[in-house]
mmCIF file of N, CA and C in Angstrom:
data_model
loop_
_atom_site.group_PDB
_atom_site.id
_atom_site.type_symbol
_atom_site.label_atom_id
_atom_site.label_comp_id
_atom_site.label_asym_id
_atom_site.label_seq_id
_atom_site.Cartn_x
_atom_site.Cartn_y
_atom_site.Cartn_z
ATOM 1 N N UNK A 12 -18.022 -38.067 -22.853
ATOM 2 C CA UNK A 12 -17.393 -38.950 -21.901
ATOM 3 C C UNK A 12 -17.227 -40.298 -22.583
ATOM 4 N N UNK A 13 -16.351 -40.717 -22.388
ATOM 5 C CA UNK A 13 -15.839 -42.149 -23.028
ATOM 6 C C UNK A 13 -15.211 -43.203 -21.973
ATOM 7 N N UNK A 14 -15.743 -44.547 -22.310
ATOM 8 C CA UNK A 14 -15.196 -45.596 -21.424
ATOM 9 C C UNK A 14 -14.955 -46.689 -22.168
ATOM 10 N N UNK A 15 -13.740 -47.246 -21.415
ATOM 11 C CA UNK A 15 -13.400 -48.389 -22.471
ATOM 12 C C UNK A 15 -12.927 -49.352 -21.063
ATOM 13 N N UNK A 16 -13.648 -50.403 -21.769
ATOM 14 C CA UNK A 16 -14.352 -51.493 -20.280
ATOM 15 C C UNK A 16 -12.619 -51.637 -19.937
ATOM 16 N N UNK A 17 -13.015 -52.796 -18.936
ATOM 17 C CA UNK A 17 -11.876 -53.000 -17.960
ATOM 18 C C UNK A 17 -11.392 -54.422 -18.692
ATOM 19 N N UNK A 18 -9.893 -54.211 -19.357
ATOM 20 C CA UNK A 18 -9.269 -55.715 -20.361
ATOM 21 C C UNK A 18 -7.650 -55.078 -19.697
ATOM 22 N N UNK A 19 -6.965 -56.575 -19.916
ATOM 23 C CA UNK A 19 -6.268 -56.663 -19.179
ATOM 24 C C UNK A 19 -4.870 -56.326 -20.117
ATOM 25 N N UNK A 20 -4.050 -55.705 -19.762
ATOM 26 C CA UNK A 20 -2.829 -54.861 -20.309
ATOM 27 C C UNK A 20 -1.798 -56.571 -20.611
ATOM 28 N N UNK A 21 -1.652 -57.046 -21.569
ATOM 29 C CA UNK A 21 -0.704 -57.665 -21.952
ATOM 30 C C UNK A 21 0.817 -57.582 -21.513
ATOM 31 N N UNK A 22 1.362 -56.444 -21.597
ATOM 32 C CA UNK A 22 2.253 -56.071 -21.258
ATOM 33 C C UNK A 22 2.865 -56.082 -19.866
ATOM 34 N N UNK A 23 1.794 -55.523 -19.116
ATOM 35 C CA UNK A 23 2.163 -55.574 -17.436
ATOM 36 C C UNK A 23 1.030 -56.502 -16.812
ATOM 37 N N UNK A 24 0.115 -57.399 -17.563
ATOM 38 C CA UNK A 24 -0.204 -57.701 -16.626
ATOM 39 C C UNK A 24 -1.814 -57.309 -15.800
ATOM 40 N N UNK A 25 -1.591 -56.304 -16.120
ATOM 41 C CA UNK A 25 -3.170 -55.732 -14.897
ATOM 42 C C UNK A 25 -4.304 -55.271 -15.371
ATOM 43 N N UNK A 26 -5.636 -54.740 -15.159
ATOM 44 C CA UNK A 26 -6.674 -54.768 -15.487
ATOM 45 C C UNK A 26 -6.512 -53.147 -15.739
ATOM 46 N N UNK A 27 -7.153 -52.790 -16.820
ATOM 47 C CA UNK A 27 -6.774 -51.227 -16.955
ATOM 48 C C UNK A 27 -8.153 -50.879 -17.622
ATOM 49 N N UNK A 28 -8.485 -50.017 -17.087
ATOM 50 C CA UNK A 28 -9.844 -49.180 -17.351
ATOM 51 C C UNK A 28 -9.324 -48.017 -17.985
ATOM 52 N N UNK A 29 -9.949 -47.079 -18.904
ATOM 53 C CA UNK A 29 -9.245 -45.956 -19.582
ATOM 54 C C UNK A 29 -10.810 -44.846 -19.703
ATOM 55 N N UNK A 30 -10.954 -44.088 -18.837
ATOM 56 C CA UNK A 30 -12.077 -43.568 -19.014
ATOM 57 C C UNK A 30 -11.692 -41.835 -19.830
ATOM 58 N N UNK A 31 -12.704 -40.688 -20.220
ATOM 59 C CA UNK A 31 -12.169 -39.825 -20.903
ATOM 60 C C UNK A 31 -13.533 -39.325 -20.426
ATOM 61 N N UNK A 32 -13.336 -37.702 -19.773
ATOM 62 C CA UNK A 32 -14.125 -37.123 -19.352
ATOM 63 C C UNK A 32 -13.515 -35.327 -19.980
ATOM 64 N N UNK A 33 -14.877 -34.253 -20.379
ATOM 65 C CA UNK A 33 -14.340 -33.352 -20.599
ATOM 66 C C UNK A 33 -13.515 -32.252 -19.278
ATOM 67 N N UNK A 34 -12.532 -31.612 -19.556
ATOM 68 C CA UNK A 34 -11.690 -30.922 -18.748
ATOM 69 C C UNK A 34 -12.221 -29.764 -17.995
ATOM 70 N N UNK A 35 -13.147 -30.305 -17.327
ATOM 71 C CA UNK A 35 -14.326 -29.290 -16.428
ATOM 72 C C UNK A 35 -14.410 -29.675 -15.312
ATOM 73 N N UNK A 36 -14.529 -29.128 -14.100
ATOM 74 C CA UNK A 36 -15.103 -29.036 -12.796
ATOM 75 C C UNK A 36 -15.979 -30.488 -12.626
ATOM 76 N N UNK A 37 -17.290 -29.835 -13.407
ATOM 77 C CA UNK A 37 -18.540 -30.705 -13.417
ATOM 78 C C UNK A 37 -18.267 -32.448 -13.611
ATOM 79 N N UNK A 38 -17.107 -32.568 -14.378
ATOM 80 C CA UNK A 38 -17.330 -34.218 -14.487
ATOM 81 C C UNK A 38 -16.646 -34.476 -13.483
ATOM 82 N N UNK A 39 -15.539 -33.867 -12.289
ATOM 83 C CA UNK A 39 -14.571 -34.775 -11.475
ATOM 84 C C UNK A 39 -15.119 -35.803 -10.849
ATOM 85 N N UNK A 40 -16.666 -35.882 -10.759
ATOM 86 C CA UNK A 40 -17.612 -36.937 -9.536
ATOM 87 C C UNK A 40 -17.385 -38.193 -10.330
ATOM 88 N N UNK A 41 -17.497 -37.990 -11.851
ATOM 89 C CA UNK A 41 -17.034 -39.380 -12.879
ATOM 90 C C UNK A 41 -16.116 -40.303 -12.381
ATOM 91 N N UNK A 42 -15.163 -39.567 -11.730
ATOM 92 C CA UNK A 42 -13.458 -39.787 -11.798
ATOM 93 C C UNK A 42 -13.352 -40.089 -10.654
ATOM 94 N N UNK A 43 -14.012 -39.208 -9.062
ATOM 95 C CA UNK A 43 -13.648 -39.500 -7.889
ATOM 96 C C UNK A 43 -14.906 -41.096 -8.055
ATOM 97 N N UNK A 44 -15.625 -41.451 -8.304
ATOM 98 C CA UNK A 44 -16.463 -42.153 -8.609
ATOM 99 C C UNK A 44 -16.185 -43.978 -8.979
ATOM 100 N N UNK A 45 -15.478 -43.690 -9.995
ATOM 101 C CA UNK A 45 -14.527 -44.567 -10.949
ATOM 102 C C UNK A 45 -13.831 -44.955 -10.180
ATOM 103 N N UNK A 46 -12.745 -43.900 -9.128
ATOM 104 C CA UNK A 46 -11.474 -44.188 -8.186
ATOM 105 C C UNK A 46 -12.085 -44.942 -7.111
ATOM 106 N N UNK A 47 -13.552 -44.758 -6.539
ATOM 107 C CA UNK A 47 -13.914 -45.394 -5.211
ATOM 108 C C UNK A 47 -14.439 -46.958 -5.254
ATOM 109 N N UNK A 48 -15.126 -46.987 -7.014
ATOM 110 C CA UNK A 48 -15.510 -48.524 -7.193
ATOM 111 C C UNK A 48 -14.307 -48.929 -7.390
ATOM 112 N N UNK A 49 -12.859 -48.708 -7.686
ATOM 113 C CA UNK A 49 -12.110 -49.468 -8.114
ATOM 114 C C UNK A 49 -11.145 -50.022 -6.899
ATOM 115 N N UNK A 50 -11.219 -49.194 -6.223
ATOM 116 C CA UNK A 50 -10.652 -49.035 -4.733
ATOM 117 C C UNK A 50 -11.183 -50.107 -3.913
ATOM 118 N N UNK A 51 -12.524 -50.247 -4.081
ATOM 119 C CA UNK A 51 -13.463 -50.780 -3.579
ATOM 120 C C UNK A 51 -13.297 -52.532 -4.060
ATOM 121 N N UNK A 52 -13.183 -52.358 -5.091
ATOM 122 C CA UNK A 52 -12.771 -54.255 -6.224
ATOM 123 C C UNK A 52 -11.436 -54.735 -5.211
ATOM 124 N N UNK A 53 -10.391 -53.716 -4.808
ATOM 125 C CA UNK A 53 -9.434 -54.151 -4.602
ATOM 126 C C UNK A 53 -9.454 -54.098 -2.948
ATOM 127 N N UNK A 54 -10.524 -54.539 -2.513
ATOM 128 C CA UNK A 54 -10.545 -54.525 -0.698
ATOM 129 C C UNK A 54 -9.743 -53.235 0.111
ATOM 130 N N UNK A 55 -9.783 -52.200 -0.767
ATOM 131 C CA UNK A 55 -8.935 -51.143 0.254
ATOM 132 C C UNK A 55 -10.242 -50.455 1.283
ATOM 133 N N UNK A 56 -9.448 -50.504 2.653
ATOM 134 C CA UNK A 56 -10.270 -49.841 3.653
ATOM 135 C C UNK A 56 -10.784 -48.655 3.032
ATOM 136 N N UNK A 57 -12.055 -47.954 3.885
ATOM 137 C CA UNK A 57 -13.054 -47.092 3.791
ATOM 138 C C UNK A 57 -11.995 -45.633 3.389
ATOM 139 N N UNK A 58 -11.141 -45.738 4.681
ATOM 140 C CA UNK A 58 -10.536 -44.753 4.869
ATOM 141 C C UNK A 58 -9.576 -44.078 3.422
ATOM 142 N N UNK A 59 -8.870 -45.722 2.752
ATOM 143 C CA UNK A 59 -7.908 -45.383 1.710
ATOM 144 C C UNK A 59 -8.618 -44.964 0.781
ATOM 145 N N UNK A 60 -9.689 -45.629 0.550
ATOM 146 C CA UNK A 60 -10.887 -45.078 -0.574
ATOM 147 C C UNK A 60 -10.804 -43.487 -0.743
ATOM 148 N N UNK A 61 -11.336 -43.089 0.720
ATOM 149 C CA UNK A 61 -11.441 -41.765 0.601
ATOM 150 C C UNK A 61 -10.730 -40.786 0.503
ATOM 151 N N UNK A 62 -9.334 -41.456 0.649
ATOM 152 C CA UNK A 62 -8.275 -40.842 0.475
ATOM 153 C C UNK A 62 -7.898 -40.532 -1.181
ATOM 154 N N UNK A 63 -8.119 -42.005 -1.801
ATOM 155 C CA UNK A 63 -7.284 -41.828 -3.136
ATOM 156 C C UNK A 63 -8.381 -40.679 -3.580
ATOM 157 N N UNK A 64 -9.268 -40.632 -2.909
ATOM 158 C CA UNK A 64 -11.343 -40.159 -3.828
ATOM 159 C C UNK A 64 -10.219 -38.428 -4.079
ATOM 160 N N UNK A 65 -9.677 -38.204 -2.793
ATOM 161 C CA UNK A 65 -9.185 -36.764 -2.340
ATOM 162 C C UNK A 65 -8.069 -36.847 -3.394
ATOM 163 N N UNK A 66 -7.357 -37.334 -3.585
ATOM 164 C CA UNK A 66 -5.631 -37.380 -4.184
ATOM 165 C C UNK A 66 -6.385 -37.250 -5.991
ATOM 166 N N UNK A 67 -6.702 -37.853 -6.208
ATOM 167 C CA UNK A 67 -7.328 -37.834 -7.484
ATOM 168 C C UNK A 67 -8.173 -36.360 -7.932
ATOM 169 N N UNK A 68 -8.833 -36.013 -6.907
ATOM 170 C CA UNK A 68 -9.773 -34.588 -7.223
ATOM 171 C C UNK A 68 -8.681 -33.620 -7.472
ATOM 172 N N UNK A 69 -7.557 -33.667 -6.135
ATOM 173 C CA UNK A 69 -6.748 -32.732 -6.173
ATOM 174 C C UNK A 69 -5.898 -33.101 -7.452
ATOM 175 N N UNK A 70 -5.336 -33.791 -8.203
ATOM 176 C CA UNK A 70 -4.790 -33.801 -9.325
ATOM 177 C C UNK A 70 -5.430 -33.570 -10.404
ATOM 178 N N UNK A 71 -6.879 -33.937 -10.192
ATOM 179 C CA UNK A 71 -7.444 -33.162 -11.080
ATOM 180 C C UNK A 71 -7.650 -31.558 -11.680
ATOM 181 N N UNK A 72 -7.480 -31.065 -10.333
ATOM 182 C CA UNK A 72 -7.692 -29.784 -10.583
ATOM 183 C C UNK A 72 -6.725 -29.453 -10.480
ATOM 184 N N UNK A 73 -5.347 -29.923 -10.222
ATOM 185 C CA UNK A 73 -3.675 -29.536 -10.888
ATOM 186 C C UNK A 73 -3.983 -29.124 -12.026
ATOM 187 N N UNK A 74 -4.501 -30.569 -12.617
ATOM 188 C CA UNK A 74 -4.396 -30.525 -14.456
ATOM 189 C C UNK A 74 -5.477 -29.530 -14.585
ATOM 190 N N UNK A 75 -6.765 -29.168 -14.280
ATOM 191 C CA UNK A 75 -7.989 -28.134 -15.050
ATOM 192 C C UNK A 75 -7.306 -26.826 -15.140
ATOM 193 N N UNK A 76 -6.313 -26.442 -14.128
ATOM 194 C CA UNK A 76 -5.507 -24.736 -13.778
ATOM 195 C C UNK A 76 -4.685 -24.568 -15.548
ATOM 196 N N UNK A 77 -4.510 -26.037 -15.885
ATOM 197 C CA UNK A 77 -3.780 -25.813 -16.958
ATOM 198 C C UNK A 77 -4.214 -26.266 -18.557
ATOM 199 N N UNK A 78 -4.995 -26.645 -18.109
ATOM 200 C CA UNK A 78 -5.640 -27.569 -19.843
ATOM 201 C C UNK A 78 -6.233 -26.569 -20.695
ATOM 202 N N UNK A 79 -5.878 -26.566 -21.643
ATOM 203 C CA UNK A 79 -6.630 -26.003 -22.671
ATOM 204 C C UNK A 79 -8.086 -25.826 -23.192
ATOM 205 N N UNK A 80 -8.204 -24.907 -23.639
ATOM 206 C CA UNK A 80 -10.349 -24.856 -23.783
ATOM 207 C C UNK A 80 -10.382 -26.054 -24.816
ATOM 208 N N UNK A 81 -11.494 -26.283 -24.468
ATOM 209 C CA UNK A 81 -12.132 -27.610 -24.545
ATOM 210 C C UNK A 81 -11.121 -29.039 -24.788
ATOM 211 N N UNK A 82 -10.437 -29.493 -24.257
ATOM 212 C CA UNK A 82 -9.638 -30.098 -23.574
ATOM 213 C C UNK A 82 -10.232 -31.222 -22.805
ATOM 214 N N UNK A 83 -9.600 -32.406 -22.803
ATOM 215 C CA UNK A 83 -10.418 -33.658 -22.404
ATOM 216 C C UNK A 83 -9.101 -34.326 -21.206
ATOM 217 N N UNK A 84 -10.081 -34.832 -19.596
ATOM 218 C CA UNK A 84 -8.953 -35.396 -19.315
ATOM 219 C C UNK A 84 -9.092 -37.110 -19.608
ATOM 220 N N UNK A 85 -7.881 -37.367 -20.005
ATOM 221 C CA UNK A 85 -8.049 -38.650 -20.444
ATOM 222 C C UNK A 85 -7.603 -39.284 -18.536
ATOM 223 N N UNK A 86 -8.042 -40.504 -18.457
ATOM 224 C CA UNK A 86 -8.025 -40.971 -17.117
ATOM 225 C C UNK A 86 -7.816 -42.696 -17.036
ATOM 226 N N UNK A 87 -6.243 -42.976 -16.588
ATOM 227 C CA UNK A 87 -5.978 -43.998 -16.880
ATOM 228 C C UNK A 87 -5.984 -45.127 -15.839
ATOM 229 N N UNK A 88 -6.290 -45.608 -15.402
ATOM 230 C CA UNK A 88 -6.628 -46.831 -13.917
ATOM 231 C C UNK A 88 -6.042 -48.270 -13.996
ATOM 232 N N UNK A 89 -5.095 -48.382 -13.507
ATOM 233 C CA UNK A 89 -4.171 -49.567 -13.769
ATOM 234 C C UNK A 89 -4.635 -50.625 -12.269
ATOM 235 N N UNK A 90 -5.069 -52.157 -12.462
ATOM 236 C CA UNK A 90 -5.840 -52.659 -11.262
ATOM 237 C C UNK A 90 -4.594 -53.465 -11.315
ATOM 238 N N UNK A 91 -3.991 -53.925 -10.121
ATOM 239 C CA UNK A 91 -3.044 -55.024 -9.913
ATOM 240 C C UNK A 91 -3.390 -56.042 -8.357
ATOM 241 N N UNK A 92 -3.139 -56.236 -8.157
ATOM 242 C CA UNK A 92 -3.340 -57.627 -7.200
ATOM 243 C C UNK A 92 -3.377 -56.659 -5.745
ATOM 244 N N UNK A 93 -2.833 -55.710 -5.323
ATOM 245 C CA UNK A 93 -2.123 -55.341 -4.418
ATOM 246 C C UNK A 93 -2.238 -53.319 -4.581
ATOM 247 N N UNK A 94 -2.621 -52.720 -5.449
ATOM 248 C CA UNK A 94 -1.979 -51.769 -5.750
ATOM 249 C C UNK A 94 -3.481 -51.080 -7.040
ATOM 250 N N UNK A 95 -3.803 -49.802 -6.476
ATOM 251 C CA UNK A 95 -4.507 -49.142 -8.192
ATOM 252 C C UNK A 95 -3.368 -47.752 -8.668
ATOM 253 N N UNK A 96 -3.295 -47.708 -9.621
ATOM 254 C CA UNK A 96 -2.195 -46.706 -10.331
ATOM 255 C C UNK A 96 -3.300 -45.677 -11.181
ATOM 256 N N UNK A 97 -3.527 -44.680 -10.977
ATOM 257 C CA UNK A 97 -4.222 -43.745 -11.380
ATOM 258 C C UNK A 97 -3.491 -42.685 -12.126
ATOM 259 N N UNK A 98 -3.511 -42.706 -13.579
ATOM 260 C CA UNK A 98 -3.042 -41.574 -14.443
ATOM 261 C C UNK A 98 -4.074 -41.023 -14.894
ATOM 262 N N UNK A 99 -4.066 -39.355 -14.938
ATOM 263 C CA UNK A 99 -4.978 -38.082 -15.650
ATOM 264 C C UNK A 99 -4.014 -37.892 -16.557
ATOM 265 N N UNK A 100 -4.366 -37.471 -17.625
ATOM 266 C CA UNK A 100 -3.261 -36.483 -18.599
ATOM 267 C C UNK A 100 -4.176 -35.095 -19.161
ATOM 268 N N UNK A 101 -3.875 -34.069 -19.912
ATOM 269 C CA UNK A 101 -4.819 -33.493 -20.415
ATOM 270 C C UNK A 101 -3.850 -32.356 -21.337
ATOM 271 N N UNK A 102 -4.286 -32.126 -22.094
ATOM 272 C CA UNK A 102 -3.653 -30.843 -22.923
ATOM 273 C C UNK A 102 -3.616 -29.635 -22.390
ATOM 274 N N UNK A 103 -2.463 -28.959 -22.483
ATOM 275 C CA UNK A 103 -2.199 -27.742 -21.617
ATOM 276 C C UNK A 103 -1.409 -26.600 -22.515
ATOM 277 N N UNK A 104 -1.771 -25.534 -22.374
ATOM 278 C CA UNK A 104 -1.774 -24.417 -22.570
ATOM 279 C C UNK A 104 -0.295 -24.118 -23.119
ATOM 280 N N UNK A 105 0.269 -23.295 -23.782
ATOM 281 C CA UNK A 105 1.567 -23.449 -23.720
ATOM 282 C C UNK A 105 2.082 -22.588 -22.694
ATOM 283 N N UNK A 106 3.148 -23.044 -22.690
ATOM 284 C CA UNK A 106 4.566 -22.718 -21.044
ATOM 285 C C UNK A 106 3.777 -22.903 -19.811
ATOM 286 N N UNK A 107 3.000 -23.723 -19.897
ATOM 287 C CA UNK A 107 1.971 -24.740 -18.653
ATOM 288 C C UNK A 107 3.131 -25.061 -17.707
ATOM 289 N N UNK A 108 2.766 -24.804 -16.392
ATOM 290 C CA UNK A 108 3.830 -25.665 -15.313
ATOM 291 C C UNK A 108 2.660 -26.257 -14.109
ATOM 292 N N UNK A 109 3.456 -27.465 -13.546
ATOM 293 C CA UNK A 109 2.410 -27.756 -12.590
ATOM 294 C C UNK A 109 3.078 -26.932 -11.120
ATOM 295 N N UNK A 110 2.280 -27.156 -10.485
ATOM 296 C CA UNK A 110 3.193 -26.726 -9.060
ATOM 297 C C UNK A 110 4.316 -27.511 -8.523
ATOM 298 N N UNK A 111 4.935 -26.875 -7.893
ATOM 299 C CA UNK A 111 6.228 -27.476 -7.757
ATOM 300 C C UNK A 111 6.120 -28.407 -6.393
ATOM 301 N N UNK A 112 6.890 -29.292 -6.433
ATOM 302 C CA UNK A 112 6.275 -30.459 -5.778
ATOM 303 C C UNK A 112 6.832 -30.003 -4.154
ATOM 304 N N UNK A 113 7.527 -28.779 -4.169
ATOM 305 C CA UNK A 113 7.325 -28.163 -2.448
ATOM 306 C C UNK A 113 6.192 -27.838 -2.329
ATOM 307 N N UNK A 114 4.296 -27.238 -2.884
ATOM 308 C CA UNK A 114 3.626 -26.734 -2.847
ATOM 309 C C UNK A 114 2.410 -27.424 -2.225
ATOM 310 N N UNK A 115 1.737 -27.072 -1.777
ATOM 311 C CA UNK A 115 0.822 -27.779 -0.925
ATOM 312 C C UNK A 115 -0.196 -28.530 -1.560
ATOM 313 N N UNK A 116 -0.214 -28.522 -2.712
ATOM 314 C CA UNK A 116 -0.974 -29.174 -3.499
ATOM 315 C C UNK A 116 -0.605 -30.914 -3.098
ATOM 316 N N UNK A 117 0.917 -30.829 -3.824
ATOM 317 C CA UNK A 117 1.773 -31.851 -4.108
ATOM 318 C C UNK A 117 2.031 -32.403 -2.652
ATOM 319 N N UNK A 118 2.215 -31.619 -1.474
ATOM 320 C CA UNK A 118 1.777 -32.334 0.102
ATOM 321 C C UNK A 118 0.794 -33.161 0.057
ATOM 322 N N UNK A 119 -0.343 -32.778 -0.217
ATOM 323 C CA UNK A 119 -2.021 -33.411 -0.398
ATOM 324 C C UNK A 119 -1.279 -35.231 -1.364
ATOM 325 N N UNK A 120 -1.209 -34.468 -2.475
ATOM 326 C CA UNK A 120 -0.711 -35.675 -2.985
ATOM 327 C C UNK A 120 0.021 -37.094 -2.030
ATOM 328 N N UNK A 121 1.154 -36.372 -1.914
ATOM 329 C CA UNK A 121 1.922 -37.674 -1.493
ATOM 330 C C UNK A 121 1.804 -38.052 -0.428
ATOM 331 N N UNK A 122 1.056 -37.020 0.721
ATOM 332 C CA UNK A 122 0.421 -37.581 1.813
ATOM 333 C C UNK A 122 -0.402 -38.625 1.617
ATOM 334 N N UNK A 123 -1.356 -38.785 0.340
ATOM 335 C CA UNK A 123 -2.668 -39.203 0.825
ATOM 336 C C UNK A 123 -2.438 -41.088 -0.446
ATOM 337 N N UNK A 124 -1.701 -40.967 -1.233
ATOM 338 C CA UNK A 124 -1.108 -41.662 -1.747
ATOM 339 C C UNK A 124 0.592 -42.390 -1.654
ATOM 340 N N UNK A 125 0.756 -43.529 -2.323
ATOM 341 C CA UNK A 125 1.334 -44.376 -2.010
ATOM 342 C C UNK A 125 3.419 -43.596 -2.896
ATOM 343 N N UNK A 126 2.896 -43.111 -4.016
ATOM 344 C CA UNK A 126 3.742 -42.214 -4.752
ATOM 345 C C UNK A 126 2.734 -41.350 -5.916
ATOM 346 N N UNK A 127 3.356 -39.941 -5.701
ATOM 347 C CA UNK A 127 2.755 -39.232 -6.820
ATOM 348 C C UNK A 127 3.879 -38.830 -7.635
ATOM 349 N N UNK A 128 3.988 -38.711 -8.839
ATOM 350 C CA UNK A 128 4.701 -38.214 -9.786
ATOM 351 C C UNK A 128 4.386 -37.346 -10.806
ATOM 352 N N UNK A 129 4.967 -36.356 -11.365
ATOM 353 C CA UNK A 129 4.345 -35.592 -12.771
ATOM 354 C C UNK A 129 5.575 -35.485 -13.940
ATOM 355 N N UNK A 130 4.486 -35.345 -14.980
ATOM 356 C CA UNK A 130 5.162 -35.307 -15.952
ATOM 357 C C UNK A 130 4.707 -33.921 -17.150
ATOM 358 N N UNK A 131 5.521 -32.993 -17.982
ATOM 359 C CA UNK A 131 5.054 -32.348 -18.541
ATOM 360 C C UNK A 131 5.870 -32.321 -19.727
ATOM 361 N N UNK A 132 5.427 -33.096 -20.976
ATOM 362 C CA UNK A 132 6.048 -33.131 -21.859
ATOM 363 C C UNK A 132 5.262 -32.283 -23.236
ATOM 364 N N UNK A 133 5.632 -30.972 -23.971
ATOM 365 C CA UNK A 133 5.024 -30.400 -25.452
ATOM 366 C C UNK A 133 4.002 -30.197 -24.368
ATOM 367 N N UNK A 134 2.763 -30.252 -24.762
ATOM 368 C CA UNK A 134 1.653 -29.433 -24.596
ATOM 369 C C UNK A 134 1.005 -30.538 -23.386
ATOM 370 N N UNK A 135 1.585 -31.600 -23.182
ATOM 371 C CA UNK A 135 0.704 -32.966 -22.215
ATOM 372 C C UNK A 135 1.396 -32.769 -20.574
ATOM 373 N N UNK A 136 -0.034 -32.833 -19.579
ATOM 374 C CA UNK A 136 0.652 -33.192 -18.707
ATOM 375 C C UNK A 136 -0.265 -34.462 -17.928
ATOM 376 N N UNK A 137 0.767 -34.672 -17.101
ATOM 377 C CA UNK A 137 0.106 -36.067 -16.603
ATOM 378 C C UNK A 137 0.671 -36.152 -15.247
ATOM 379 N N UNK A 138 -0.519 -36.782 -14.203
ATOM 380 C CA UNK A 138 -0.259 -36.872 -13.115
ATOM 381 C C UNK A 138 -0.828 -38.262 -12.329
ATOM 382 N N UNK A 139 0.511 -39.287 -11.873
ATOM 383 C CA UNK A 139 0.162 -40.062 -11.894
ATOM 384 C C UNK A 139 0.179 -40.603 -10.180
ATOM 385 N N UNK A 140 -0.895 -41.328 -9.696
ATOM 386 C CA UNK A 140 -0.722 -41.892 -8.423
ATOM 387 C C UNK A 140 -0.817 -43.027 -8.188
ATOM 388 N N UNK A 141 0.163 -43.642 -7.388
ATOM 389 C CA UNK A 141 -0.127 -45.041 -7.099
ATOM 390 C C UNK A 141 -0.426 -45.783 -5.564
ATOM 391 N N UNK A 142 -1.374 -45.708 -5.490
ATOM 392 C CA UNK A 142 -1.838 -46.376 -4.092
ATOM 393 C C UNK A 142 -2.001 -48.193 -3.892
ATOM 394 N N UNK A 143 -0.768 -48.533 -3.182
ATOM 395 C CA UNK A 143 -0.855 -49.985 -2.125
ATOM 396 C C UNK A 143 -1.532 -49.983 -1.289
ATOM 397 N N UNK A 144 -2.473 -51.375 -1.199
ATOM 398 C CA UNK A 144 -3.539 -51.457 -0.177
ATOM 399 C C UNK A 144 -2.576 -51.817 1.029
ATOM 400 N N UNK A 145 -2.664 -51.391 2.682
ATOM 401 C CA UNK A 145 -1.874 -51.460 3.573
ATOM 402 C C UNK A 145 -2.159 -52.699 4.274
ATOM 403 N N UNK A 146 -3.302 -53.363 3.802
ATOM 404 C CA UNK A 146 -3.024 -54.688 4.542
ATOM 405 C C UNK A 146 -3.295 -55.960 3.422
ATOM 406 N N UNK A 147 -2.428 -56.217 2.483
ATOM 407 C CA UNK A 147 -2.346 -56.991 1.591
ATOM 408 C C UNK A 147 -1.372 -58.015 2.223
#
């Protein structure tokens, strides 16, 4: 498991945490964990907390259906004034697909978050969410 403290992205601006956990079941508590203190920095109600805690597990285990043995998810946390942006990526198997965003997975998602998006490029996929706090 790897963490690389919280410094602030030059580029955009925002506080970005980059944590790296192996592509297993067992670490998601790291990750739903990570998502609730950060949630938490940024005054989001109890409720959104527990929401992103849910949106995040479930993308997690999008990406575990597909990652490769021994396979790491890298886990990217973007902090902004208003807003946390949560990217997983992880190495995947070849002719890897995620579910298709009619699938109930991807419901969970965009219900419970602000926008979800995916991406599957060569062997990487990545699933990214971005949750606005609703009373900013």
């Amino acid at each position: 498991m790897t963490l690389t403290d919280t410094h602030p992205d030059p580029a955009i601006g925002d506080d970005v945490v980059m944590l790296t956990v192996p592509a297993d079941g067992g670490y998601l508590g790291v990750l739903r964990t990570a998502t609730a203190g950060l949630a938490a920095r940024l005054h989001f109600a109890l409720d959104e907390i527990e929401d992103l805690r849910i949106a995040v597990d479930e993308a997690c285990a999008m990406l575990l259906a597909i990652a490769t043995r021994g396979a790491e998810l890298d886990c990217r946390f973007a902090v902004t004034e208003d807003a946390l942006t949560v990217e997983v990526t992880v190495t995947t198997v070849r002719g890897a697909k995620l579910p298709a965003e009619s699938s109930f997975a991807w419901k969970v998602l965009t219900a419970l978050t602000t926008s979800a998006t995916a991406e599957a490029t060569g062997q990487r996929a990545t699933i990214r969410l971005v949750t606005r706090r609703v009373n900013f």
